[in-house]
Amino acid sequence: MGQQILTVSESWRRIGAWLAVHSPADFAVLNPPAAPEAVRDAERVLGVPFPGDLVESLRCHNGLGVWAAFLPEQSPLSVSGIVDRWQTCMGVAVENDALTIRPWDDEPWWHPLWVPWAESADGVVQVIDQRPGREVGRLGWAGHSGGGDFTDSWPGLANFLDAVAGVLYEGGGVRGLHPYLTAQGGLWWDEEDSRELNGEPLRPAPVGLV
């Protein structure tokens, strides 16, 4: 039997508790839960039902108040942010014939059934793939210069958040990225044995709540 994966709600509870103790500034940017009607309205705009894990995540926190890097490489979007990114990417894709797969790519630049849930510092979005099939729900990156990227993708949002919570409480890394605290006390993920960020010191993040 495989290792049991925590629910999205439980993983967020653990992540939030860790942030409250070790990075209060990051904890403070977590938004309150999204209103159910806001989620339903967003689904109508996209024409795509949100995956259950994303709905559960939004019921915990409606994204962040400001961009923050306390998840590896990304910042969760609010419901309005999800709609905005999806509409923007759809508009760009339609204008540039980027909904079809180019001969040199494995995926199109964008697909209507990709639901953006988070974004990186350079504006690339992490999407949840809602196309029917055995890999529905997997996470990937889209909105960069090439086609969508599902290389070594997480099978679902619950798996990813479970991995993040596990590292904060048990140590280790998330696919090569390890947690640190910045000079300002923010959570940052970087390669093992990193010492500084933009000329300022990084220190390994505490393990657990002690």
mmCIF file of C-alpha atoms in Angstrom:
data_model
loop_
_atom_site.group_PDB
_atom_site.id
_atom_site.type_symbol
_atom_site.label_atom_id
_atom_site.label_comp_id
_atom_site.label_asym_id
_atom_site.label_seq_id
_atom_site.Cartn_x
_atom_site.Cartn_y
_atom_site.Cartn_z
ATOM 1 C CA MET A 1 0.000 0.000 0.000
ATOM 2 C CA GLY A 2 1.229 3.526 -0.787
ATOM 3 C CA GLN A 3 1.739 6.200 1.813
ATOM 4 C CA GLN A 4 -1.489 7.904 2.831
ATOM 5 C CA ILE A 5 -1.844 11.454 1.523
ATOM 6 C CA LEU A 6 -3.312 14.075 3.844
ATOM 7 C CA THR A 7 -6.380 15.943 2.720
ATOM 8 C CA VAL A 8 -5.897 19.446 1.350
ATOM 9 C CA SER A 9 -7.540 20.904 4.464
ATOM 10 C CA GLU A 10 -5.251 19.026 6.827
ATOM 11 C CA SER A 11 -2.142 19.993 4.860
ATOM 12 C CA TRP A 12 -3.175 23.653 4.915
ATOM 13 C CA ARG A 13 -3.834 23.410 8.639
ATOM 14 C CA ARG A 14 -0.298 22.112 9.207
ATOM 15 C CA ILE A 15 1.283 24.671 6.864
ATOM 16 C CA GLY A 16 -0.648 27.495 8.516
ATOM 17 C CA ALA A 17 0.323 26.362 12.019
ATOM 18 C CA TRP A 18 3.993 26.229 11.002
ATOM 19 C CA LEU A 19 3.849 29.696 9.457
ATOM 20 C CA ALA A 20 2.113 31.154 12.504
ATOM 21 C CA VAL A 21 5.030 30.017 14.679
ATOM 22 C CA HIS A 22 8.034 30.564 12.400
ATOM 23 C CA SER A 23 6.936 33.121 9.775
ATOM 24 C CA PRO A 24 4.081 35.270 11.123
ATOM 25 C CA ALA A 25 4.407 37.748 8.240
ATOM 26 C CA ASP A 26 3.712 34.984 5.718
ATOM 27 C CA PHE A 27 0.874 33.616 7.827
ATOM 28 C CA ALA A 28 -0.712 37.067 7.778
ATOM 29 C CA VAL A 29 -1.017 37.122 3.967
ATOM 30 C CA LEU A 30 -3.173 33.985 3.859
ATOM 31 C CA ASN A 31 -6.649 35.095 2.811
ATOM 32 C CA PRO A 32 -9.786 33.839 4.572
ATOM 33 C CA PRO A 33 -11.918 31.192 2.827
ATOM 34 C CA ALA A 34 -13.517 31.954 -0.527
ATOM 35 C CA ALA A 35 -17.277 32.339 -0.641
ATOM 36 C CA PRO A 36 -18.967 29.309 -2.257
ATOM 37 C CA GLU A 37 -20.879 31.552 -4.650
ATOM 38 C CA ALA A 38 -17.604 33.124 -5.826
ATOM 39 C CA VAL A 39 -16.278 29.661 -6.707
ATOM 40 C CA ARG A 40 -19.491 28.777 -8.553
ATOM 41 C CA ASP A 41 -19.371 32.059 -10.497
ATOM 42 C CA ALA A 42 -15.750 31.395 -11.469
ATOM 43 C CA GLU A 43 -16.619 27.907 -12.692
ATOM 44 C CA ARG A 44 -19.323 29.391 -14.893
ATOM 45 C CA VAL A 45 -16.865 31.864 -16.405
ATOM 46 C CA LEU A 46 -14.286 29.176 -17.156
ATOM 47 C CA GLY A 47 -16.897 26.642 -18.205
ATOM 48 C CA VAL A 48 -14.879 24.088 -16.257
ATOM 49 C CA PRO A 49 -15.785 22.565 -12.870
ATOM 50 C CA PHE A 50 -12.976 23.208 -10.413
ATOM 51 C CA PRO A 51 -11.324 19.991 -9.187
ATOM 52 C CA GLY A 52 -12.372 18.980 -5.696
ATOM 53 C CA ASP A 53 -8.881 19.562 -4.267
ATOM 54 C CA LEU A 54 -8.877 23.148 -5.543
ATOM 55 C CA VAL A 55 -12.335 23.832 -4.119
ATOM 56 C CA GLU A 56 -11.169 22.443 -0.773
ATOM 57 C CA SER A 57 -8.058 24.621 -0.917
ATOM 58 C CA LEU A 58 -10.116 27.743 -1.636
ATOM 59 C CA ARG A 59 -12.376 26.854 1.289
ATOM 60 C CA CYS A 60 -9.263 27.027 3.462
ATOM 61 C CA HIS A 61 -7.682 30.139 1.944
ATOM 62 C CA ASN A 62 -8.798 32.246 -0.992
ATOM 63 C CA GLY A 63 -5.230 32.574 -2.206
ATOM 64 C CA LEU A 64 -2.921 35.201 -0.738
ATOM 65 C CA GLY A 65 -3.265 38.910 -0.116
ATOM 66 C CA VAL A 66 0.128 39.555 -1.758
ATOM 67 C CA TRP A 67 2.573 37.417 -3.696
ATOM 68 C CA ALA A 68 4.616 35.223 -1.340
ATOM 69 C CA ALA A 69 6.982 32.296 -1.864
ATOM 70 C CA PHE A 70 6.162 30.059 1.063
ATOM 71 C CA LEU A 71 5.208 27.279 -1.350
ATOM 72 C CA PRO A 72 8.013 26.066 -3.651
ATOM 73 C CA GLU A 73 8.214 28.368 -6.697
ATOM 74 C CA GLN A 74 4.643 29.604 -6.528
ATOM 75 C CA SER A 75 2.007 31.753 -4.877
ATOM 76 C CA PRO A 76 -1.616 30.508 -4.674
ATOM 77 C CA LEU A 77 -4.181 32.563 -6.575
ATOM 78 C CA SER A 78 -7.495 33.848 -5.272
ATOM 79 C CA VAL A 79 -10.724 32.987 -7.089
ATOM 80 C CA SER A 80 -10.608 36.325 -8.903
ATOM 81 C CA GLY A 81 -6.945 35.703 -9.716
ATOM 82 C CA ILE A 82 -7.787 32.314 -11.208
ATOM 83 C CA VAL A 83 -10.418 33.877 -13.448
ATOM 84 C CA ASP A 84 -8.110 36.720 -14.464
ATOM 85 C CA ARG A 85 -5.193 34.421 -15.365
ATOM 86 C CA TRP A 86 -7.432 32.015 -17.274
ATOM 87 C CA GLN A 87 -9.049 34.813 -19.274
ATOM 88 C CA THR A 88 -5.677 36.430 -19.995
ATOM 89 C CA CYS A 89 -4.098 33.164 -21.153
ATOM 90 C CA MET A 90 -7.134 32.289 -23.249
ATOM 91 C CA GLY A 91 -7.009 35.702 -24.918
ATOM 92 C CA VAL A 92 -3.304 35.407 -25.709
ATOM 93 C CA ALA A 93 -3.745 31.835 -26.961
ATOM 94 C CA VAL A 94 -6.615 32.726 -29.281
ATOM 95 C CA GLU A 95 -4.767 35.725 -30.707
ATOM 96 C CA ASN A 96 -1.623 33.686 -31.353
ATOM 97 C CA ASP A 97 -3.115 30.343 -32.427
ATOM 98 C CA ALA A 98 -1.610 28.793 -29.292
ATOM 99 C CA LEU A 99 -4.431 26.364 -28.456
ATOM 100 C CA THR A 100 -2.985 23.763 -30.815
ATOM 101 C CA ILE A 101 0.163 21.715 -30.312
ATOM 102 C CA ARG A 102 3.108 22.908 -32.364
ATOM 103 C CA PRO A 103 5.251 20.193 -34.014
ATOM 104 C CA TRP A 104 8.174 20.788 -31.643
ATOM 105 C CA ASP A 105 6.079 20.727 -28.419
ATOM 106 C CA ASP A 106 4.278 17.978 -26.510
ATOM 107 C CA GLU A 107 1.518 20.280 -25.272
ATOM 108 C CA PRO A 108 -0.215 23.442 -26.516
ATOM 109 C CA TRP A 109 0.781 26.771 -25.010
ATOM 110 C CA TRP A 110 -2.647 26.857 -23.352
ATOM 111 C CA HIS A 111 -5.747 24.665 -23.094
ATOM 112 C CA PRO A 112 -9.268 25.748 -22.025
ATOM 113 C CA LEU A 113 -9.390 22.861 -19.513
ATOM 114 C CA TRP A 114 -6.308 24.017 -17.624
ATOM 115 C CA VAL A 115 -7.283 25.716 -14.352
ATOM 116 C CA PRO A 116 -4.553 28.063 -13.044
ATOM 117 C CA TRP A 117 -4.232 27.798 -9.277
ATOM 118 C CA ALA A 118 -0.863 29.450 -8.529
ATOM 119 C CA GLU A 119 1.850 31.510 -10.213
ATOM 120 C CA SER A 120 5.608 31.858 -10.070
ATOM 121 C CA ALA A 121 7.522 35.102 -9.582
ATOM 122 C CA ASP A 122 7.895 35.547 -13.358
ATOM 123 C CA GLY A 123 4.147 35.159 -13.977
ATOM 124 C CA VAL A 124 4.169 31.570 -15.223
ATOM 125 C CA VAL A 125 1.109 29.771 -13.871
ATOM 126 C CA GLN A 126 0.831 26.338 -12.328
ATOM 127 C CA VAL A 127 -2.268 24.695 -13.739
ATOM 128 C CA ILE A 128 -4.475 21.774 -12.786
ATOM 129 C CA ASP A 129 -5.155 19.689 -15.879
ATOM 130 C CA GLN A 130 -8.882 19.001 -16.155
ATOM 131 C CA ARG A 131 -8.761 17.212 -19.498
ATOM 132 C CA PRO A 132 -10.494 13.823 -19.221
ATOM 133 C CA GLY A 133 -8.243 10.810 -18.888
ATOM 134 C CA ARG A 134 -6.128 8.904 -16.433
ATOM 135 C CA GLU A 135 -3.999 11.958 -15.598
ATOM 136 C CA VAL A 136 -6.848 14.350 -14.859
ATOM 137 C CA GLY A 137 -6.008 16.562 -11.884
ATOM 138 C CA ARG A 138 -2.237 16.576 -12.404
ATOM 139 C CA LEU A 139 -0.240 19.775 -11.911
ATOM 140 C CA GLY A 140 1.817 21.419 -14.629
ATOM 141 C CA TRP A 141 3.261 24.744 -15.723
ATOM 142 C CA ALA A 142 1.918 26.905 -18.541
ATOM 143 C CA GLY A 143 2.118 30.409 -19.911
ATOM 144 C CA HIS A 144 5.867 30.445 -20.625
ATOM 145 C CA SER A 145 7.569 30.627 -24.006
ATOM 146 C CA GLY A 146 6.957 26.984 -24.980
ATOM 147 C CA GLY A 147 4.126 24.504 -24.623
ATOM 148 C CA GLY A 148 2.659 23.458 -21.307
ATOM 149 C CA ASP A 149 5.037 21.405 -19.175
ATOM 150 C CA PHE A 150 3.864 18.340 -17.228
ATOM 151 C CA THR A 151 7.306 16.794 -16.833
ATOM 152 C CA ASP A 152 7.510 14.957 -13.503
ATOM 153 C CA SER A 153 4.147 16.473 -12.593
ATOM 154 C CA TRP A 154 2.418 16.053 -9.252
ATOM 155 C CA PRO A 155 -0.602 13.745 -9.621
ATOM 156 C CA GLY A 156 -2.790 16.213 -7.754
ATOM 157 C CA LEU A 157 -2.900 19.296 -5.553
ATOM 158 C CA ALA A 158 -3.365 17.177 -2.425
ATOM 159 C CA ASN A 159 -0.096 15.343 -3.161
ATOM 160 C CA PHE A 160 1.815 18.592 -3.546
ATOM 161 C CA LEU A 161 0.500 20.243 -0.377
ATOM 162 C CA ASP A 162 1.041 17.025 1.580
ATOM 163 C CA ALA A 163 4.689 17.028 0.470
ATOM 164 C CA VAL A 164 5.165 20.665 1.521
ATOM 165 C CA ALA A 165 3.617 20.079 4.947
ATOM 166 C CA GLY A 166 5.678 16.922 5.394
ATOM 167 C CA VAL A 167 8.960 18.745 4.787
ATOM 168 C CA LEU A 168 8.091 21.542 7.228
ATOM 169 C CA TYR A 169 7.419 19.006 9.973
ATOM 170 C CA GLU A 170 9.861 16.226 9.120
ATOM 171 C CA GLY A 171 12.697 17.860 7.175
ATOM 172 C CA GLY A 172 14.030 17.219 3.708
ATOM 173 C CA GLY A 173 13.079 18.869 0.450
ATOM 174 C CA VAL A 174 10.368 19.077 -2.168
ATOM 175 C CA ARG A 175 11.913 17.856 -5.418
ATOM 176 C CA GLY A 176 15.259 19.468 -4.778
ATOM 177 C CA LEU A 177 14.003 22.605 -3.041
ATOM 178 C CA HIS A 178 14.552 23.045 0.701
ATOM 179 C CA PRO A 179 12.907 25.511 3.107
ATOM 180 C CA TYR A 180 14.796 28.510 4.493
ATOM 181 C CA LEU A 181 13.959 31.651 6.409
ATOM 182 C CA THR A 182 15.039 34.959 4.897
ATOM 183 C CA ALA A 183 16.558 37.853 6.827
ATOM 184 C CA GLN A 184 13.044 39.307 7.014
ATOM 185 C CA GLY A 185 11.635 36.061 8.422
ATOM 186 C CA GLY A 186 9.852 34.917 5.263
ATOM 187 C CA LEU A 187 9.769 31.307 4.107
ATOM 188 C CA TRP A 188 11.814 30.686 0.957
ATOM 189 C CA TRP A 189 12.584 27.494 -0.981
ATOM 190 C CA ASP A 190 15.962 26.976 -2.619
ATOM 191 C CA GLU A 191 18.570 24.364 -3.441
ATOM 192 C CA GLU A 192 20.229 22.428 -0.647
ATOM 193 C CA ASP A 193 22.998 24.272 1.232
ATOM 194 C CA SER A 194 21.936 27.695 -0.058
ATOM 195 C CA ARG A 195 23.419 30.487 2.030
ATOM 196 C CA GLU A 196 21.999 33.758 0.734
ATOM 197 C CA LEU A 197 19.237 35.395 -1.283
ATOM 198 C CA ASN A 198 19.910 38.683 -3.066
ATOM 199 C CA GLY A 199 22.975 39.234 -0.911
ATOM 200 C CA GLU A 200 21.166 38.620 2.365
ATOM 201 C CA PRO A 201 21.603 35.526 4.537
ATOM 202 C CA LEU A 202 19.338 32.485 4.462
ATOM 203 C CA ARG A 203 19.070 30.097 7.368
ATOM 204 C CA PRO A 204 17.582 26.607 7.299
ATOM 205 C CA ALA A 205 13.948 26.640 8.339
ATOM 206 C CA PRO A 206 13.129 25.005 11.683
ATOM 207 C CA VAL A 207 11.631 21.531 11.517
ATOM 208 C CA GLY A 208 8.295 21.213 13.276
ATOM 209 C CA LEU A 209 6.747 23.703 15.677
ATOM 210 C CA VAL A 210 9.438 23.721 18.353
#
